[in-house]
Short mmCIF file of C-alpha atoms and ligand atoms in Angstrom, two decimals:
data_model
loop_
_atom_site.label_atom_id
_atom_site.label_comp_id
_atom_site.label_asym_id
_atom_site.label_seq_id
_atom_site.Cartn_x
_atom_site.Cartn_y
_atom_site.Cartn_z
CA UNK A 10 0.00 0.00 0.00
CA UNK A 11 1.63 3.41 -1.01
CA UNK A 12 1.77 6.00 1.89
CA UNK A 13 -1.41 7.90 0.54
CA UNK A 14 -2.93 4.85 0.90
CA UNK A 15 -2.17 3.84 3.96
CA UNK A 16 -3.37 7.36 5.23
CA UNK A 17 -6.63 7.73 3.75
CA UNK A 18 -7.32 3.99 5.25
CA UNK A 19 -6.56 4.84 8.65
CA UNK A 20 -7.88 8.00 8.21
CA UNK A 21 -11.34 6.21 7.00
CA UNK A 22 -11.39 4.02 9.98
CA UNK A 23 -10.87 6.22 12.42
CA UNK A 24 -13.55 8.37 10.82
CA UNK A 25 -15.71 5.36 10.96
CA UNK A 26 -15.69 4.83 14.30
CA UNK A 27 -16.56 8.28 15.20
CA UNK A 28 -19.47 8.44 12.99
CA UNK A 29 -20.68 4.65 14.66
CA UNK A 30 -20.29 6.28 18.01
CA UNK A 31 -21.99 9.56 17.36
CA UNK A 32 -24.95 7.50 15.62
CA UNK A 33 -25.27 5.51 18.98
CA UNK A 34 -25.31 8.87 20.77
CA UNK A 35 -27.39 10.48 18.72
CA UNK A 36 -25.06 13.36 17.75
CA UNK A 37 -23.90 14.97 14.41
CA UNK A 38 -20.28 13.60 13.68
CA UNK A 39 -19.94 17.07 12.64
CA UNK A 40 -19.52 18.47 16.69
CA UNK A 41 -16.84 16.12 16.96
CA UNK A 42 -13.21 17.21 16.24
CA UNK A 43 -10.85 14.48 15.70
CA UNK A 44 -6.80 15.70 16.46
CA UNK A 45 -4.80 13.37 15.09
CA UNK A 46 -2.04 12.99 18.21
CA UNK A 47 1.48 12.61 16.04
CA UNK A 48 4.28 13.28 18.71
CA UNK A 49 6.70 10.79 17.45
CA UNK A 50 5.02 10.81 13.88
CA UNK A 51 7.59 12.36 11.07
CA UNK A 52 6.51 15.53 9.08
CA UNK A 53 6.09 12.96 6.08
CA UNK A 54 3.96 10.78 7.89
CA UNK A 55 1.81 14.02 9.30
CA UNK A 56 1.68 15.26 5.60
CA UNK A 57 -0.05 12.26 3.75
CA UNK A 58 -2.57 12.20 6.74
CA UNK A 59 -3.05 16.18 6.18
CA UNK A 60 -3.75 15.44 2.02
CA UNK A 61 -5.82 12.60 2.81
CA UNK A 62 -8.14 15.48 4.60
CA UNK A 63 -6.72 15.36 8.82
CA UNK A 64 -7.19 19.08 9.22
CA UNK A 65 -6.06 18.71 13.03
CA UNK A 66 -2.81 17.71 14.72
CA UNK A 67 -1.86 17.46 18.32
CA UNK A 68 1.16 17.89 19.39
CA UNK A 69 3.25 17.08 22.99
CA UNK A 70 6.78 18.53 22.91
CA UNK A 71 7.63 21.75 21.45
CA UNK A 72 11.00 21.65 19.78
CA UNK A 73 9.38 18.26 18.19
CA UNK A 74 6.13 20.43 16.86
CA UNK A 75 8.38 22.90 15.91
CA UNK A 76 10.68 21.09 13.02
CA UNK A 77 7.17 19.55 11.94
CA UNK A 78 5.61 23.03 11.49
CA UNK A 79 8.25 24.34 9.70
CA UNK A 80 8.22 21.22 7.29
CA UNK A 81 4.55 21.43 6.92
CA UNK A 82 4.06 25.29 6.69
CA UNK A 83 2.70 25.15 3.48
CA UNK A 84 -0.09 23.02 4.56
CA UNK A 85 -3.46 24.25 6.22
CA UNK A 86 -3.28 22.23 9.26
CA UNK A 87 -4.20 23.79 12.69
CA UNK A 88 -1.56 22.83 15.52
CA UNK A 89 -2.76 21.67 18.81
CA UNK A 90 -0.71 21.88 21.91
CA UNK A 91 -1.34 18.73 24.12
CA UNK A 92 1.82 18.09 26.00
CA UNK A 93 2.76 19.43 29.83
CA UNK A 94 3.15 23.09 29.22
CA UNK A 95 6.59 24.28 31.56
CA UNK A 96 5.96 28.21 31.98
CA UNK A 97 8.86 29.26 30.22
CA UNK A 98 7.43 27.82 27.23
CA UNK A 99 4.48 29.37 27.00
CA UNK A 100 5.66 31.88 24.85
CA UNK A 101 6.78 29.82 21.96
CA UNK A 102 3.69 27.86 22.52
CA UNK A 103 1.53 31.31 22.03
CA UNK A 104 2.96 31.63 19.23
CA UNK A 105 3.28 28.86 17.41
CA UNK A 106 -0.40 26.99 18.49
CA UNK A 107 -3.96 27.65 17.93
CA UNK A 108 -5.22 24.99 20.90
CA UNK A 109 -3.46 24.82 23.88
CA UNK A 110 -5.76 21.83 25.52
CA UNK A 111 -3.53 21.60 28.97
CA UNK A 112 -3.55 24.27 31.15
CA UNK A 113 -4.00 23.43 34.68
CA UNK A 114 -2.49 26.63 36.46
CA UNK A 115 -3.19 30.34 36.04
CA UNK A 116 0.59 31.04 36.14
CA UNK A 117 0.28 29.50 32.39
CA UNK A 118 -2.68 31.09 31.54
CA UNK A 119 -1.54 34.87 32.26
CA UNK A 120 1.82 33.77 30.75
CA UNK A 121 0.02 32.45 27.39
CA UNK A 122 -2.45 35.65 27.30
CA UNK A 123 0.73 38.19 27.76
CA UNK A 124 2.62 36.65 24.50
CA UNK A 125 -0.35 36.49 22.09
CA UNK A 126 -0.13 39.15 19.69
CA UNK A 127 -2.97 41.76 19.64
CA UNK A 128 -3.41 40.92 16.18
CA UNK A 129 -4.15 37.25 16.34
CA UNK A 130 -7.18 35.79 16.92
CA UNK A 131 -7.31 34.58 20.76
CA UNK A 132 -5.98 31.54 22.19
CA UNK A 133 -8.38 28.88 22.17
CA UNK A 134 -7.79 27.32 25.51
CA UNK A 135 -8.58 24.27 27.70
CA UNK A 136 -8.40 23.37 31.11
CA UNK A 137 -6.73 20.40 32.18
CA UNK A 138 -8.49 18.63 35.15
CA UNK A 139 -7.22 15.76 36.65
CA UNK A 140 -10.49 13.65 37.13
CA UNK A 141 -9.13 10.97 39.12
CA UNK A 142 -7.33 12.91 41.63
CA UNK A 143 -4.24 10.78 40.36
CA UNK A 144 -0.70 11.72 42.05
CA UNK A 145 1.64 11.98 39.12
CA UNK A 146 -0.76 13.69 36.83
CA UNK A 147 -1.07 17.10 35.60
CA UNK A 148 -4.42 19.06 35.50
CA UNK A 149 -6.76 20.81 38.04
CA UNK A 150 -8.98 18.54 40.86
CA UNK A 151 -12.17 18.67 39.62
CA UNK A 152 -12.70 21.19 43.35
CA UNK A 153 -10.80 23.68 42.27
CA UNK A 154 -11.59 23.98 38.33
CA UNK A 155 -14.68 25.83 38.69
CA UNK A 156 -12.07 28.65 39.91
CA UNK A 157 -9.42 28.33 37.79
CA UNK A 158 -11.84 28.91 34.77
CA UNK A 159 -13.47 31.75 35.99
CA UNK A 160 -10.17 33.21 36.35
CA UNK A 161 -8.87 32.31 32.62
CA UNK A 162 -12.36 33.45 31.00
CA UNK A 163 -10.97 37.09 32.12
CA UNK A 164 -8.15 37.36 30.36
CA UNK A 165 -8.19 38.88 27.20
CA UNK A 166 -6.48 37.39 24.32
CA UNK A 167 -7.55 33.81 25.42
CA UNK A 168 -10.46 32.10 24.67
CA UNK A 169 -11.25 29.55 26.98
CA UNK A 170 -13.07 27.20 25.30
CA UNK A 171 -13.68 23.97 27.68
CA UNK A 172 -12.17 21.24 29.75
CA UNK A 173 -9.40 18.34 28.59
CA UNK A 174 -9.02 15.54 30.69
CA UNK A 175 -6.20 12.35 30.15
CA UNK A 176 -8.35 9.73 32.43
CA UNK A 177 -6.65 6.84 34.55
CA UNK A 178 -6.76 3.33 32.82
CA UNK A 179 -10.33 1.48 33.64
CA UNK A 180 -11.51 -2.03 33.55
CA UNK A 181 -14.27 -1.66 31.25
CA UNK A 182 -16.19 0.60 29.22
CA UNK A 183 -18.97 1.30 31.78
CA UNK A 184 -16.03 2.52 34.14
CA UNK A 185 -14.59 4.85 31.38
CA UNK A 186 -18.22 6.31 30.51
CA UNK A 187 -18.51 7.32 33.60
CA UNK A 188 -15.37 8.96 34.06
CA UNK A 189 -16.04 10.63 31.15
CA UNK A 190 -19.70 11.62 32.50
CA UNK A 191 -17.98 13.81 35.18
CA UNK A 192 -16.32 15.86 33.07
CA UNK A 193 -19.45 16.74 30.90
CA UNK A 194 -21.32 17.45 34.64
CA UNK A 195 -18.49 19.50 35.66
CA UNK A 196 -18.31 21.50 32.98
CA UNK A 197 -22.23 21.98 33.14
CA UNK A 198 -21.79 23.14 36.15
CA UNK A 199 -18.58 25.23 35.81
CA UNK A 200 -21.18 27.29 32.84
CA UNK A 201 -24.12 27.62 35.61
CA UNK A 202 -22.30 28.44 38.74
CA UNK A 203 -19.82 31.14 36.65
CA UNK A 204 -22.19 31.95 34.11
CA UNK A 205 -19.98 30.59 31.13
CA UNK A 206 -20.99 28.87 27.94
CA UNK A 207 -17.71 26.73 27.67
CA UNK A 208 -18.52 24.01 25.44
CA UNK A 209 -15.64 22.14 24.35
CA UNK A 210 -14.52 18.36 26.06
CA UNK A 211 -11.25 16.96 25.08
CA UNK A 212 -11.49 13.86 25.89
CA UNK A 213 -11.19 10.09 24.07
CA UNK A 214 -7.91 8.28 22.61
CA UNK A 215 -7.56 5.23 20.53
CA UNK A 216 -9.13 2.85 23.33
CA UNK A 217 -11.92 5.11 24.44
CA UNK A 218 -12.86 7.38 21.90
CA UNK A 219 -16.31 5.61 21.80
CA UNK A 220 -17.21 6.00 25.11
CA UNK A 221 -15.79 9.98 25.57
CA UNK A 222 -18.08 10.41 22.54
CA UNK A 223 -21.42 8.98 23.94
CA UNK A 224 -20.83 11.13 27.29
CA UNK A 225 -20.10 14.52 25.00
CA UNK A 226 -16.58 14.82 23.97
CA UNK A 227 -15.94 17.38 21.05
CA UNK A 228 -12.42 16.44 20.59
CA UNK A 229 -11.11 12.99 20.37
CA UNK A 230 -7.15 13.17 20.38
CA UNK A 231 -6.26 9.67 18.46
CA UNK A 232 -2.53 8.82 17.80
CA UNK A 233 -2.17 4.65 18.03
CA UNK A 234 -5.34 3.98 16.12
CA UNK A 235 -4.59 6.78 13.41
CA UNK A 236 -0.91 6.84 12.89
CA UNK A 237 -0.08 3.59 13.51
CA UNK A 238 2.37 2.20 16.74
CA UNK A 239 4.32 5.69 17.54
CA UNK A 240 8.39 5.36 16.47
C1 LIG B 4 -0.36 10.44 22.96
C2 LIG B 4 -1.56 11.18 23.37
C3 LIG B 4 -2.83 10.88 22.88
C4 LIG B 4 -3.10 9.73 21.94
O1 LIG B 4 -2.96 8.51 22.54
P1 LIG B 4 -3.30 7.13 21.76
O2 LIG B 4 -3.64 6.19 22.84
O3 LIG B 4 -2.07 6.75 21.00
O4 LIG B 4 -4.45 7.40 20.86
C5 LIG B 4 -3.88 11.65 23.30
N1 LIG B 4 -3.72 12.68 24.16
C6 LIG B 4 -2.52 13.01 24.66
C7 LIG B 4 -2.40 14.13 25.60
C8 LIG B 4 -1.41 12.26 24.29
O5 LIG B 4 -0.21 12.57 24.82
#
């Protein structure tokens, strides 16, 4: 199978499953964003995925996303920040992103919203929440992200859009639906209690993009199940 191929397959299943999903839920497949996760992924690779119609990448490390960005600059593909975001990156990641999906802190936040350029279009931001109150993991405890957005909806040049959420492995799909069911009910109630209208959930890889899907996700972040095994 040529390359093209090979990326308009995977791109076609992946697709596929979506649609199947959102037909169970009883949603248009067209409120659900799929960003193709390609740390790892060469430029090439990310380029026959873009012609075969991926208009979304996500990306984790920023000197990687960089070299791809300048490779692929002559493409219309919209970059996604998704990694750990250290605050002394956050200007190169203002200026280089259109997504930045994991902002747990408002240290970030102010730091993002000073380097954006007053002639850009805002930041579109998430907030990472860490759903399972898990030790090692980035994002804000579900407690304190009612806060933390109210705080980032004020600043000017960002645009928070919603909530992002990496969930701890589960034993079955019940378990990760309902993981996934806390994040749409906390971001309900984020928009009632702070009078917001976020409306964007990042949530769903390769192994549980169904499930994110029936409980409201907008943005499914593939990479296995896309790209293939990562390099
Ligand atoms: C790698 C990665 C993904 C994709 O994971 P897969 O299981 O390969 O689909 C999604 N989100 C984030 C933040 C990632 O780092």
């Amino acid at each position: 199978m040529s390359n093209r191929d090979y990326a308009s397959t995977q791109l076609a299943k992946v697709l596929t499953r979506i649609q199947n999903a959102c037909t169970k839920a009883g949603r248009d497949p067209s409120t659900v964003r799929l960003v193709g996760a390609s740390k790892h992924q060469s430029a090439r690779l990310i380029r026959d995925f873009a012609e075969a119609g991926l208009h979304d990448v996500g990306e984790n490390y920023l000197q990687e996303a960089q070299e791809k960005q300048s490779k692929l600059s002559d493409t219309t593909l919209k970059w996604h920040y998704i990694g750990q975001i250290q605050s002394n990156k956050c200007k190169a990641i203002a200026e280089h992103f259109s997504w930045v999906h994991g902002v747990d802190r408002l240290k970030v936040a102010r730091r993002l919203n000073q380097h954006m350029s007053a002639e850009r279009a805002p930041l579109k931001v998430l907030v990472q929440i860490n759903i399972d109150d898990e030790q090692s993991k980035a994002g804000v405890s579900a407690q304190a992200a009612p806060d933390l957005c109210a705080q980032i909806s004020e600043l000017e040049r960002l645009t928070l859009t919603g909530l992002m959420m990496i969930p701890a492995p589960q034993s079955s799909p019940e378990r990760q639906r309902a993981t996934f069911a806390q994040a749409r009910e906390l971001l309900s109630q984020i928009n009632q209690h702070h009078g917001l209208s976020l409306s964007e959930l990042s949530m769903g890889m390769s192994n549980d993009l169904e499930q994110a899907i029936l409980e409201g996700s907008t943005q499914v972040r593939i990479g296995t199940d896309l790209f293939g095994a990562r390099t």
